[in-house]
Amino acid sequence: MSRVNHCNISVLLIEDQPAEVEFVEDSLSQVRNCKFSLTHAERLGKGLEYLAENEFDVLLLDLCLPDSDGYETFQKAHTAFPAVPIILITNMDDEDQAERAVREGAQDYLIKRKMDSELLSRSIRYAIERQLAEEALRDSEERYALAVRGANDGLWDWDLVSGKVYYSERWHTMLGLEEFELDGTYEAWTKRVHPDDKTEFKMAMEAHLGSDSDQFSHEHRIRTKSGHYLWVLSRGVAVNDLEGNTLRMAGSMSDITARKRAEEQLMHDALHDYLTGLPNRNLMLDRLDQAIQRLKGRLSKGFAVLFMDLDRFKNVNDSLGHTIGDKLLMQTAERLSMIIRPGDTVARLGGDEFALLLADVHTLSQVTHVADRILEDCSKHVIIDGNEISTSVSIGITMGTDRYESAHEVLRDADIAMYLAKSEGKACYQIFDREMHQRVVKLQRLEVELRQAVERNEFVLHYQPIVSLSNDGLVGFEALIRWNHPERGQVPPGEFIYAAEETGLIVPMGWWTLREACKQTKTWQMQHPSNPPLNISVNVSGKLFNQPDFVVALRRILKDTKLPATSLRIEITESVLLDHADESIAKLAELRKLGVGLHVDDFGTGYSSLTYLQKFNYDTLKIDRSFIEDVVDSDAIVQSIITLGKLLGMNIIAEGVETEDQLEHLRKLECPQVQGFWFSKPVDSTQALELLTNPQAATAGHIM
């Protein structure tokens, strides 16, 4: 593989799942300052044909394909094209095979549910850089081998009968010695060999003198007059008499210091992160394996691993640029390096993930003390190029035990704990236990079933009425997705929405929800004309809203279903918009221009900034149900939100109205619209049609 332009990268993707292909295409198209040219093949055979006919900088390879499965998929591709760096894209249940492939030559592997645009693009760049580093190491060895053969080497000639050794002028010069400063003996030579190399040096010499090897050849360090050590390659051949007794041995000594330094640098680069200088994943895995073996051999008290991920790092990259993001990573590396003790290891695993190996610890309190320090240090504001940045870390902890067989298992469990810390609100740590593993296994199983549900169209929509308190009339519905599992029946949203978010399946599910809701609403409008027409509200996830083609695709859905844009309401939480504020403002402006209504979902639970309320130009605030629960006893917050909305010319909808007292209190507060179980639980389309046919039922309470 030739050195590539990292701003113009050709990628071959061998993947048979259309959703994954679309995800990779979308992810690579979002990367700034780098152009990816993507070629796609559904089968391994076709992909190998492409590789034979074209040059690609990197191969993205799914292990499970129609014409090949498991580790053999990688083996076939790597054997046929060893110079092409390979990144495996796999499900978590294929992770063991992926790890095996990495040991055998794959550059990296990515788990589908964890992939995002930043991780994918970084993995591609790192894979190419590692492949180039490995090629450079091989080229270096070949170049130096040629250089040594043509070099001006020092010569030596050992007469074993007399015990005298002749050392050439060049031999002396290499060590900075005058001829009289070195005795003409073998012992004078061995005294200068580095203590760590001396035993092997003598063994190699004795092996050749004993006819156990055809040639003496040994790399070792030798001390110069100044006290420094050179790396040299000593070679020689013995001459024996007819009885097999060695009479003489002669050879050369070559200075290979430059080669050794180059190899050491290349080896260092292969085991260290290029940005921070910290050990990388490979070196961390090696040291973890050593820690496991030390524990099993009762050579240490124990160990622990802290798996760390920077919170909101993607926001820094997106808003301030990758240069600032890289500097934040370097500062984080410096902070972590200041915390560790001699013998501990801190590594950057990739992206914004770090790991800390604590050696010789046996109590949890020792580990949590370190975790508390990290949380404190990493929560402090930093100023980078004039930008004040606030960040934090989420930490997963696992204690080393003798049940671990490999470093990958330790990192896996620490990673699981870290993701739980993320889900618990970030900026905290969680300690791994066996229940966590069971939860992950359950999540993996749920992910598989969710993917099948998308393919088999197992989702349905339910609709909850929205009622106007000015005339007690039904003005619209909120569309809510439900999953009809073939074995478990209807699965509550709380059990699968999180998994859909984690795996990225929330995007195709979101598109399906929008299209189905618009289609159904248009049908109802034709069956029951009203003025104004019935409207439909659809909750949009952050991942879906942040799709580059969101507005274009939504416009296409409205055109296909013939639903007027003014009949559609998009519900978005405050946090989604604030993650990409500038882009959100532009996108919301396009939606308003189109005529789509914009609702702030769960208002009051997030950032709730007056500045952003004006910038984002919403038309409706939805008061979160947590405030409605206590509205009878404490209505100050609800009253403030209603007043604020009216001052800004916005509509207000109160969610979660479940009692008559709550309803009457909201009437007194002059809340314009409400929804909740008091009127109706979410119902299927047939029951919703009954509500449209008899709209008074929706305002009577307890109808469903």
XYZ file of C-alpha atoms in Angstrom:
704
model
C 0.000 0.000 0.000
C 1.427 3.378 -0.975
C 1.376 6.360 1.344
C -2.038 7.965 1.015
C -3.401 11.460 1.195
C -5.312 11.412 4.476
C -7.727 14.024 3.134
C -8.760 11.804 0.219
C -9.286 8.181 1.255
C -10.695 5.358 -0.845
C -12.738 2.855 1.186
C -14.093 -0.557 0.216
C -17.066 -1.678 2.338
C -18.057 -5.363 2.207
C -21.423 -5.493 3.983
C -24.739 -7.147 3.078
C -27.062 -5.217 5.398
C -28.523 -2.101 3.652
C -29.063 -0.284 6.959
C -25.388 -0.682 7.922
C -24.258 0.418 4.439
C -26.414 3.514 4.716
C -25.033 4.210 8.203
C -21.421 4.024 6.977
C -22.215 6.237 3.967
C -23.911 8.820 6.182
C -21.155 8.666 8.809
C -18.341 9.206 6.309
C -20.229 12.014 4.573
C -20.383 13.911 7.877
C -16.599 13.982 8.373
C -15.129 17.420 7.868
C -11.796 18.153 6.183
C -11.603 14.650 4.727
C -13.160 13.143 1.604
C -14.019 9.463 1.579
C -14.616 7.615 -1.683
C -16.784 4.596 -0.822
C -17.169 1.434 -2.906
C -19.634 -1.207 -1.715
C -19.853 -4.979 -2.217
C -22.490 -7.251 -0.662
C -20.434 -10.451 -0.899
C -16.842 -11.321 -0.093
C -16.240 -12.756 -3.563
C -17.248 -9.523 -5.268
C -15.209 -7.489 -2.787
C -12.082 -9.540 -3.558
C -12.647 -8.850 -7.256
C -12.755 -5.114 -6.525
C -9.521 -5.389 -4.521
C -7.827 -7.188 -7.394
C -8.874 -4.553 -9.912
C -8.488 -1.352 -7.858
C -6.333 0.220 -5.153
C -8.067 0.921 -1.846
C -6.626 2.624 1.203
C -8.710 0.634 3.679
C -11.202 -2.254 3.793
C -14.274 -2.176 6.088
C -15.287 -5.822 6.456
C -18.359 -7.418 8.057
C -17.520 -10.905 9.343
C -20.969 -12.331 8.563
C -21.635 -12.338 4.802
C -23.817 -14.470 2.527
C -20.804 -16.266 1.030
C -18.477 -16.314 4.051
C -18.866 -16.340 7.807
C -16.775 -15.679 10.898
C -12.993 -15.587 11.144
C -12.588 -17.215 7.722
C -14.009 -14.043 6.153
C -11.076 -12.029 7.483
C -8.584 -14.801 6.746
C -9.550 -14.951 3.064
C -9.331 -11.184 2.590
C -6.078 -10.768 4.548
C -4.372 -13.716 2.834
C -5.293 -12.428 -0.614
C -4.423 -8.771 0.071
C -2.086 -8.505 3.103
C -1.058 -4.922 2.277
C -4.583 -3.508 2.628
C -5.447 -2.449 6.204
C -8.636 -4.145 7.388
C -11.141 -2.805 9.928
C -13.763 -5.312 11.030
C -17.344 -4.151 11.601
C -19.081 -6.646 13.822
C -21.866 -7.323 16.278
C -20.890 -7.874 19.919
C -21.585 -11.619 19.603
C -18.788 -11.774 16.977
C -16.312 -9.872 19.171
C -14.159 -12.921 20.028
C -13.620 -13.683 16.342
C -12.865 -10.014 15.691
C -10.259 -9.959 18.470
C -8.663 -13.078 16.999
C -8.507 -11.368 13.612
C -6.813 -8.317 15.163
C -4.162 -10.602 16.629
C -3.647 -12.113 13.177
C -3.277 -8.836 11.298
C -6.517 -6.840 11.245
C -5.863 -3.222 12.206
C -8.987 -2.666 14.305
C -12.559 -3.744 14.902
C -15.651 -1.670 15.578
C -18.845 -2.842 17.250
C -21.879 -1.712 15.272
C -23.900 -0.439 18.215
C -21.038 1.779 19.364
C -20.066 3.285 16.013
C -20.460 6.936 15.181
C -18.991 9.208 12.512
C -16.063 10.391 14.635
C -15.068 6.901 15.797
C -15.318 5.438 12.270
C -13.223 8.171 10.612
C -10.557 8.072 13.327
C -10.352 4.289 13.149
C -9.823 4.486 9.376
C -7.048 7.064 9.715
C -5.332 5.135 12.513
C -5.561 1.850 10.581
C -3.824 3.416 7.591
C -1.142 4.987 9.799
C -0.461 1.691 11.613
C -0.202 -0.201 8.327
C 2.262 2.375 7.017
C 4.266 2.138 10.257
C 4.493 -1.642 9.927
C 5.587 -1.345 6.298
C 8.150 1.256 7.310
C 9.524 -1.116 9.957
C 9.960 -3.911 7.401
C 11.534 -1.521 4.894
C 13.882 -0.244 7.593
C 15.093 -3.744 8.409
C 15.802 -4.470 4.739
C 17.591 -1.163 4.188
C 19.807 -1.567 7.216
C 20.637 -5.151 6.280
C 21.976 -3.893 2.942
C 23.801 -1.014 4.596
C 25.531 -3.314 7.068
C 26.892 -5.518 4.290
C 28.468 -2.522 2.604
C 29.639 -0.773 5.763
C 33.200 -0.231 6.939
C 33.107 -2.810 9.742
C 35.601 -3.544 12.463
C 37.388 -6.878 12.032
C 38.627 -9.365 14.620
C 40.666 -12.580 14.413
C 40.909 -14.941 17.382
C 43.720 -17.502 17.575
C 42.333 -20.045 20.012
C 45.671 -21.884 20.255
C 47.515 -18.843 21.614
C 44.455 -17.118 23.041
C 45.366 -13.873 21.292
C 42.758 -11.757 19.475
C 43.555 -9.306 16.723
C 41.281 -6.235 16.656
C 41.484 -4.045 13.554
C 42.034 -0.321 13.607
C 38.400 0.223 12.657
C 37.321 -2.032 15.541
C 39.259 0.197 17.964
C 38.006 3.394 16.337
C 34.379 2.349 16.676
C 34.875 2.207 20.467
C 37.025 5.347 20.605
C 40.058 3.339 21.744
C 43.721 3.504 20.898
C 45.320 0.168 20.089
C 47.277 0.050 23.344
C 44.112 0.637 25.397
C 42.709 -2.811 24.666
C 44.324 -6.122 25.556
C 44.425 -8.572 22.679
C 42.274 -11.090 24.532
C 38.735 -12.458 24.313
C 38.111 -11.408 27.938
C 38.892 -7.775 27.068
C 36.046 -7.960 24.565
C 33.499 -9.617 26.856
C 34.203 -7.129 29.657
C 32.846 -4.375 27.423
C 29.636 -6.214 26.532
C 26.578 -4.831 28.350
C 25.788 -6.879 31.487
C 22.264 -7.599 30.235
C 23.629 -8.986 26.945
C 26.741 -10.792 28.184
C 25.218 -14.192 28.972
C 23.505 -14.540 25.584
C 26.638 -13.263 23.822
C 28.790 -15.973 25.425
C 26.181 -18.654 24.767
C 26.056 -17.750 21.059
C 29.855 -17.806 20.854
C 30.123 -21.162 22.646
C 27.370 -22.655 20.474
C 29.370 -21.910 17.338
C 32.651 -23.052 18.848
C 30.904 -26.290 19.773
C 29.685 -26.718 16.189
C 26.049 -26.211 17.241
C 25.623 -23.358 14.738
C 26.961 -22.679 11.256
C 27.869 -19.091 12.043
C 28.300 -16.883 15.066
C 25.954 -13.899 14.865
C 24.787 -11.805 17.791
C 23.395 -8.307 18.364
C 24.495 -6.719 21.611
C 25.582 -3.508 23.274
C 29.237 -2.710 23.818
C 30.794 0.017 25.960
C 32.894 2.731 24.349
C 35.759 4.619 25.931
C 33.392 7.419 26.938
C 31.177 4.959 28.806
C 28.317 5.035 26.331
C 27.019 1.892 24.678
C 26.804 1.132 20.977
C 24.527 -1.453 19.458
C 26.681 -3.757 17.319
C 26.264 -6.898 15.269
C 29.156 -9.299 15.795
C 29.551 -12.132 13.287
C 32.203 -14.767 12.743
C 33.108 -18.237 11.457
C 35.347 -20.815 13.146
C 38.002 -22.966 11.432
C 38.557 -26.473 12.835
C 41.306 -29.026 12.377
C 40.721 -32.565 11.128
C 39.841 -33.714 14.631
C 37.215 -30.994 15.039
C 39.221 -28.762 17.373
C 38.753 -25.046 16.761
C 41.977 -23.393 15.696
C 40.810 -19.974 14.734
C 37.727 -17.809 14.522
C 37.414 -14.550 12.588
C 34.682 -12.100 11.864
C 33.436 -8.528 11.948
C 31.642 -6.058 14.162
C 29.117 -3.659 12.602
C 27.673 -0.561 14.244
C 23.874 -0.968 14.149
C 23.045 1.773 16.671
C 21.162 3.879 14.128
C 19.109 0.909 13.006
C 18.295 -0.071 16.575
C 17.230 3.467 17.428
C 15.038 3.585 14.337
C 13.508 0.224 15.218
C 12.976 1.324 18.801
C 11.292 4.501 17.570
C 9.088 2.557 15.179
C 8.292 0.057 17.923
C 7.511 2.935 20.264
C 5.237 4.493 17.648
C 3.490 1.160 17.095
C 2.757 0.892 20.831
C 2.032 4.542 21.636
C -0.619 7.041 20.678
C 0.706 9.538 18.137
C -1.253 12.477 19.604
C -0.697 12.169 23.367
C 2.400 9.972 23.487
C 0.607 7.645 25.904
C 0.645 3.872 25.505
C -2.010 2.771 23.032
C -4.523 -0.090 23.155
C -1.948 -2.706 22.073
C 0.502 -1.802 24.831
C -2.283 -1.587 27.411
C -3.485 -5.066 26.420
C 0.059 -6.410 26.765
C 0.495 -4.919 30.243
C -2.936 -6.133 31.264
C -2.024 -9.668 30.199
C 1.143 -9.377 32.303
C -0.923 -8.177 35.280
C -3.258 -11.166 34.913
C -0.341 -13.606 34.827
C 1.307 -11.925 37.840
C -1.944 -12.266 39.785
C -2.407 -15.916 38.809
C 1.201 -16.595 39.819
C 0.621 -14.833 43.163
C 3.291 -12.289 42.290
C 1.025 -9.299 42.976
C -1.732 -8.309 45.380
C -4.101 -7.524 42.534
C -4.857 -4.868 39.955
C -7.707 -2.673 38.746
C -8.666 -1.004 35.480
C -10.438 2.323 35.095
C -12.032 2.823 31.667
C -12.628 6.538 31.023
C -14.594 8.425 28.389
C -14.751 12.209 28.047
C -18.303 13.508 28.394
C -19.597 15.750 25.596
C -16.291 15.542 23.702
C -18.149 15.378 20.385
C -19.720 18.757 21.177
C -16.238 20.275 21.556
C -15.118 18.809 18.227
C -18.248 19.936 16.405
C -18.396 23.443 17.844
C -14.702 24.368 18.193
C -13.015 22.070 15.670
C -10.739 19.046 15.783
C -7.637 21.108 16.618
C -9.186 22.234 19.909
C -10.480 18.703 20.464
C -6.990 17.267 20.021
C -5.553 19.796 22.467
C -8.220 18.842 25.004
C -7.208 15.188 24.613
C -3.555 16.127 25.189
C -4.434 18.111 28.324
C -6.498 15.197 29.611
C -3.553 12.864 29.005
C -1.304 15.206 31.027
C -3.815 15.317 33.895
C -4.071 11.541 34.040
C -0.291 11.137 33.847
C 0.082 13.365 36.916
C -2.222 11.095 38.930
C -0.646 7.683 38.319
C 2.088 6.086 40.427
C 5.279 4.436 39.164
C 4.259 1.028 37.864
C 0.778 2.146 36.799
C -0.141 2.586 33.132
C -2.377 5.186 31.539
C -3.268 4.646 27.879
C -5.335 6.278 25.201
C -7.438 3.559 23.625
C -8.715 5.694 20.767
C -11.036 8.650 20.239
C -11.874 10.125 23.648
C -11.366 6.864 25.549
C -8.582 6.359 28.092
C -7.722 3.477 30.409
C -5.747 3.365 33.643
C -4.143 0.161 34.944
C -3.475 0.321 38.676
C -0.868 -2.245 39.683
C -0.636 -3.977 43.059
C -3.947 -2.784 44.516
C -6.262 -5.120 46.390
C -8.924 -2.950 48.040
C -11.760 -1.116 46.330
C -11.143 1.979 48.445
C -7.683 2.376 46.893
C -9.257 2.384 43.450
C -12.198 4.672 44.205
C -9.776 7.160 45.759
C -8.010 7.401 42.397
C -11.359 7.610 40.570
C -12.452 10.501 42.811
C -9.221 12.364 42.026
C -9.745 11.873 38.305
C -13.349 13.096 38.497
C -12.233 16.170 40.431
C -9.269 17.032 38.203
C -11.126 16.453 34.937
C -14.110 18.560 36.012
C -11.995 21.724 36.207
C -12.418 24.243 33.411
C -9.573 24.526 30.924
C -8.750 27.351 28.535
C -7.537 26.306 25.085
C -6.712 28.973 22.514
C -8.914 31.444 24.356
C -11.859 29.052 24.654
C -13.058 28.130 28.138
C -14.068 24.474 28.041
C -15.983 22.608 30.711
C -15.823 18.840 30.556
C -15.977 15.757 32.734
C -15.336 12.033 32.509
C -17.389 8.902 33.033
C -15.446 6.005 34.554
C -16.013 2.268 34.581
C -14.045 0.247 37.152
C -13.261 -3.452 37.248
C -11.153 -5.189 39.880
C -8.682 -7.786 38.637
C -9.488 -11.334 39.714
C -8.073 -14.725 38.786
C -11.241 -15.526 36.803
C -9.950 -13.305 34.005
C -8.133 -15.168 31.232
C -7.367 -12.297 28.848
C -6.883 -8.550 28.804
C -9.801 -8.180 26.400
C -12.165 -9.550 29.059
C -10.956 -6.976 31.597
C -11.370 -4.053 29.193
C -14.779 -5.367 28.129
C -16.081 -5.361 31.706
C -14.611 -1.938 32.494
C -16.194 -0.641 29.275
C -19.572 -2.044 30.337
C -19.297 -0.244 33.685
C -18.314 2.983 31.925
C -21.404 2.886 29.715
C -23.540 2.414 32.813
C -21.873 5.502 34.313
C -22.797 7.369 31.112
C -26.411 6.264 31.398
C -26.502 7.310 35.073
C -25.873 10.930 34.135
C -22.145 11.097 33.335
C -19.368 12.596 35.525
C -19.395 9.587 37.858
C -17.968 6.094 38.172
C -19.584 2.680 38.250
C -18.021 -0.566 39.460
C -18.490 -3.670 37.348
C -20.429 -6.608 38.717
C -21.870 -9.755 37.161
C -25.332 -8.197 36.887
C -23.893 -5.628 34.495
C -22.684 -8.395 32.231
C -26.126 -9.964 32.237
C -27.621 -6.601 31.321
C -25.247 -6.289 28.383
C -26.082 -9.803 27.210
C -29.758 -8.859 27.440
C -29.065 -5.660 25.488
C -27.247 -7.643 22.802
C -30.201 -9.998 22.484
C -32.562 -7.030 22.380
C -30.451 -5.419 19.648
C -30.757 -8.526 17.465
C -34.519 -8.647 18.012
C -34.825 -4.924 17.292
C -33.011 -5.305 13.985
C -35.364 -8.129 13.092
C -38.332 -5.989 14.159
C -37.256 -3.235 11.764
C -36.905 -5.751 8.938
C -40.208 -7.517 9.755
C -42.199 -4.317 10.316
C -43.282 -5.312 13.837
C -43.862 -1.711 14.983
C -47.239 0.025 15.243
C -48.275 3.520 16.251
C -50.600 4.438 19.080
C -52.140 7.859 19.385
C -52.861 9.988 22.455
C -55.364 12.839 22.007
C -54.450 16.470 22.657
C -57.409 18.501 23.947
C -58.067 22.239 23.855
C -59.389 23.591 27.162
C -60.989 26.577 25.450
C -63.709 24.434 23.865
C -62.916 20.923 25.176
C -62.306 19.868 21.580
C -59.867 17.292 20.242
C -57.259 19.205 18.219
C -54.757 16.472 17.422
C -52.819 13.414 18.503
C -49.309 12.584 19.599
C -47.989 9.529 17.721
C -46.181 7.014 19.946
C -44.317 3.959 18.668
C -45.124 0.507 20.046
C -43.452 -2.857 19.412
C -45.586 -5.952 18.872
C -43.087 -8.674 19.683
C -44.041 -12.045 18.130
C -43.400 -13.897 21.420
C -43.538 -11.306 24.217
C -46.477 -9.332 22.923
C -46.416 -5.546 23.230
C -43.049 -4.372 24.583
C -43.141 -1.117 26.622
C -41.149 1.725 25.001
C -38.995 2.044 28.100
C -37.534 -1.392 27.372
C -36.450 -0.787 23.792
C -36.046 2.942 23.076
C -32.716 3.084 24.935
C -31.410 0.100 22.958
C -32.593 1.712 19.736
C -30.693 4.889 20.633
C -27.524 2.953 21.500
C -27.552 0.910 18.288
C -28.592 3.712 15.939
C -31.787 1.846 15.008
C -33.697 4.854 16.331
C -33.021 6.514 12.961
C -34.869 4.036 10.675
C -37.538 3.659 13.379
C -37.929 7.443 13.477
C -38.324 7.714 9.706
C -40.939 4.952 9.786
C -42.833 6.727 12.582
C -42.895 10.044 10.715
C -44.100 8.470 7.476
C -46.758 6.289 9.141
C -48.057 9.153 11.324
C -48.321 11.531 8.355
C -50.040 8.883 6.232
C -52.584 8.056 8.966
C -53.309 11.715 9.738
C -53.980 12.486 6.079
C -56.456 9.588 5.989
C -58.251 10.946 9.077
C -58.358 14.461 7.624
C -60.096 13.128 4.539
C -62.558 11.093 6.643
C -63.277 13.895 9.153
C -62.627 17.371 7.717
C -62.280 20.072 10.356
C -61.202 23.680 10.636
C -58.399 23.924 11.525
C -57.424 20.464 10.235
C -56.422 17.725 12.675
C -52.702 17.871 13.549
C -50.218 15.167 14.528
C -47.224 15.466 16.882
C -44.190 13.212 16.448
C -41.252 12.990 18.845
C -37.928 13.182 16.981
C -34.730 11.776 18.523
C -31.431 13.623 18.493
C -29.835 11.097 16.154
C -32.648 11.521 13.630
C -32.820 15.314 13.885
C -29.053 15.571 13.365
C -29.157 13.627 10.095
C -27.764 15.969 7.383
C -30.759 15.347 5.103
C -33.431 15.588 7.811
C -35.360 18.523 6.300
C -35.075 17.211 2.741
C -36.283 13.752 3.752
C -39.129 15.188 5.835
C -40.252 17.314 2.890
C -40.302 14.146 0.770
C -42.474 12.337 3.349
C -44.977 15.205 3.405
C -45.103 15.198 -0.385
C -45.566 11.417 -0.586
C -48.328 11.326 2.047
C -49.950 14.595 0.841
C -50.168 15.835 4.445
C -49.982 19.642 4.718
C -46.811 20.692 6.542
C -48.944 22.863 8.833
C -50.580 19.695 10.195
C -47.290 18.226 11.433
C -45.737 19.065 14.804
C -42.150 18.020 15.523
C -41.378 17.471 19.232
C -37.713 17.902 20.211
C -36.106 18.058 23.659
C -34.027 21.068 24.629
C -30.820 19.048 25.014
C -30.973 17.786 21.404
C -30.993 21.319 20.043
C -28.263 22.584 22.351
C -25.842 19.822 21.321
C -25.481 21.534 17.918
C -26.947 24.971 18.563
C -25.927 26.779 15.357
C -26.924 23.889 13.091
C -30.174 23.481 15.024
C -31.123 27.132 14.549
C -30.634 26.852 10.781
C -32.545 23.567 10.581
C -35.446 24.878 12.684
C -35.677 27.934 10.444
C -36.067 25.637 7.422
C -38.805 23.687 9.188
C -40.662 26.878 10.124
C -40.385 28.080 6.540
C -41.856 24.758 5.446
C -44.766 25.279 7.846
C -43.995 22.493 10.318
C -44.843 23.229 13.959
C -42.030 23.052 16.523
C -42.674 21.783 20.055
C -40.194 21.796 22.930
C -40.713 18.423 24.620
C -40.292 18.019 28.406
C -39.855 21.776 28.866
C -38.383 22.757 32.207
C -36.278 19.633 32.720
C -33.309 20.771 30.628
C -31.467 24.028 30.017
C -34.527 26.298 29.632
C -32.699 29.423 28.549
C -34.709 32.486 27.490
C -32.007 33.258 24.957
C -32.398 29.884 23.297
C -36.190 30.075 23.442
C -35.985 33.148 21.240
C -33.187 31.840 19.004
C -34.839 28.487 18.351
C -38.181 30.148 17.560
C -40.474 27.398 18.870
C -44.234 27.778 18.690
C -45.251 25.414 21.541
C -43.905 24.491 24.972
C -44.861 21.088 26.397
C -44.770 21.178 30.201
C -43.144 18.001 31.514
C -45.366 15.593 33.433
C -43.103 15.850 36.506
C -44.451 19.392 37.100
C -48.076 18.390 36.482
C -47.931 15.688 39.197
C -47.652 18.387 41.899
C -49.560 21.168 40.148
C -52.396 21.138 42.695
C -50.095 21.709 45.678
C -47.335 23.694 43.986
C -48.254 25.526 40.819
C -45.623 28.289 40.756
C -43.430 26.648 38.103
C -46.375 25.716 35.873
C -47.839 29.226 36.233
C -44.444 30.711 35.286
C -44.120 28.509 32.192
C -47.657 29.370 31.040
C -47.028 33.081 31.581
C -43.670 32.890 29.797
C -45.192 31.050 26.850
C -47.973 33.568 26.455
C -45.549 36.496 26.645
C -43.533 34.916 23.838
C -46.643 34.188 21.800
C -46.350 30.418 22.207
C -48.923 27.697 22.700
C -48.699 25.572 25.872
C -49.487 21.863 26.267
C -49.477 20.202 29.692
C -48.463 16.515 29.576
C -49.415 13.784 32.031
C -52.852 15.013 33.171
C -54.215 12.043 35.116
C -56.739 13.429 37.626
C -59.709 15.752 37.545
C -58.060 17.970 40.177
C -55.045 18.448 37.917
C -57.319 19.276 34.984
C -59.363 21.850 36.879
C -56.239 23.461 38.286
C -54.811 23.807 34.790
C -58.090 25.415 33.690
C -57.676 28.011 36.433
C -54.107 28.645 35.287
C -55.497 29.138 31.746
C -53.358 26.416 30.203
C -54.451 26.247 26.529
C -54.061 22.515 25.807
C -53.567 19.255 27.717
C -53.053 15.531 27.216
C -52.875 12.559 29.542
C -54.519 9.428 30.894
C -57.461 11.433 32.298
C -58.673 11.735 28.725
C -57.205 8.641 27.145
C -54.243 6.329 27.158
C -52.457 6.012 23.810
C -54.776 3.979 21.552
C -54.439 2.238 18.213
C -55.653 3.805 14.967
C -59.072 2.104 15.124
C -59.792 3.438 18.614
C -58.423 6.849 17.622
C -60.922 6.924 14.748
C -63.718 6.331 17.275
C -62.519 9.396 19.204
C -62.637 11.439 16.015
C -66.130 10.157 15.303
C -67.214 11.038 18.856
C -64.875 13.911 19.897
C -66.818 14.548 23.131
C -65.559 11.201 24.400
C -62.005 12.478 24.453
C -62.926 15.208 26.909
C -65.130 13.139 29.192
C -62.269 11.430 31.002
C -61.499 7.761 31.571
C -62.616 6.704 28.089
C -59.849 4.216 27.372
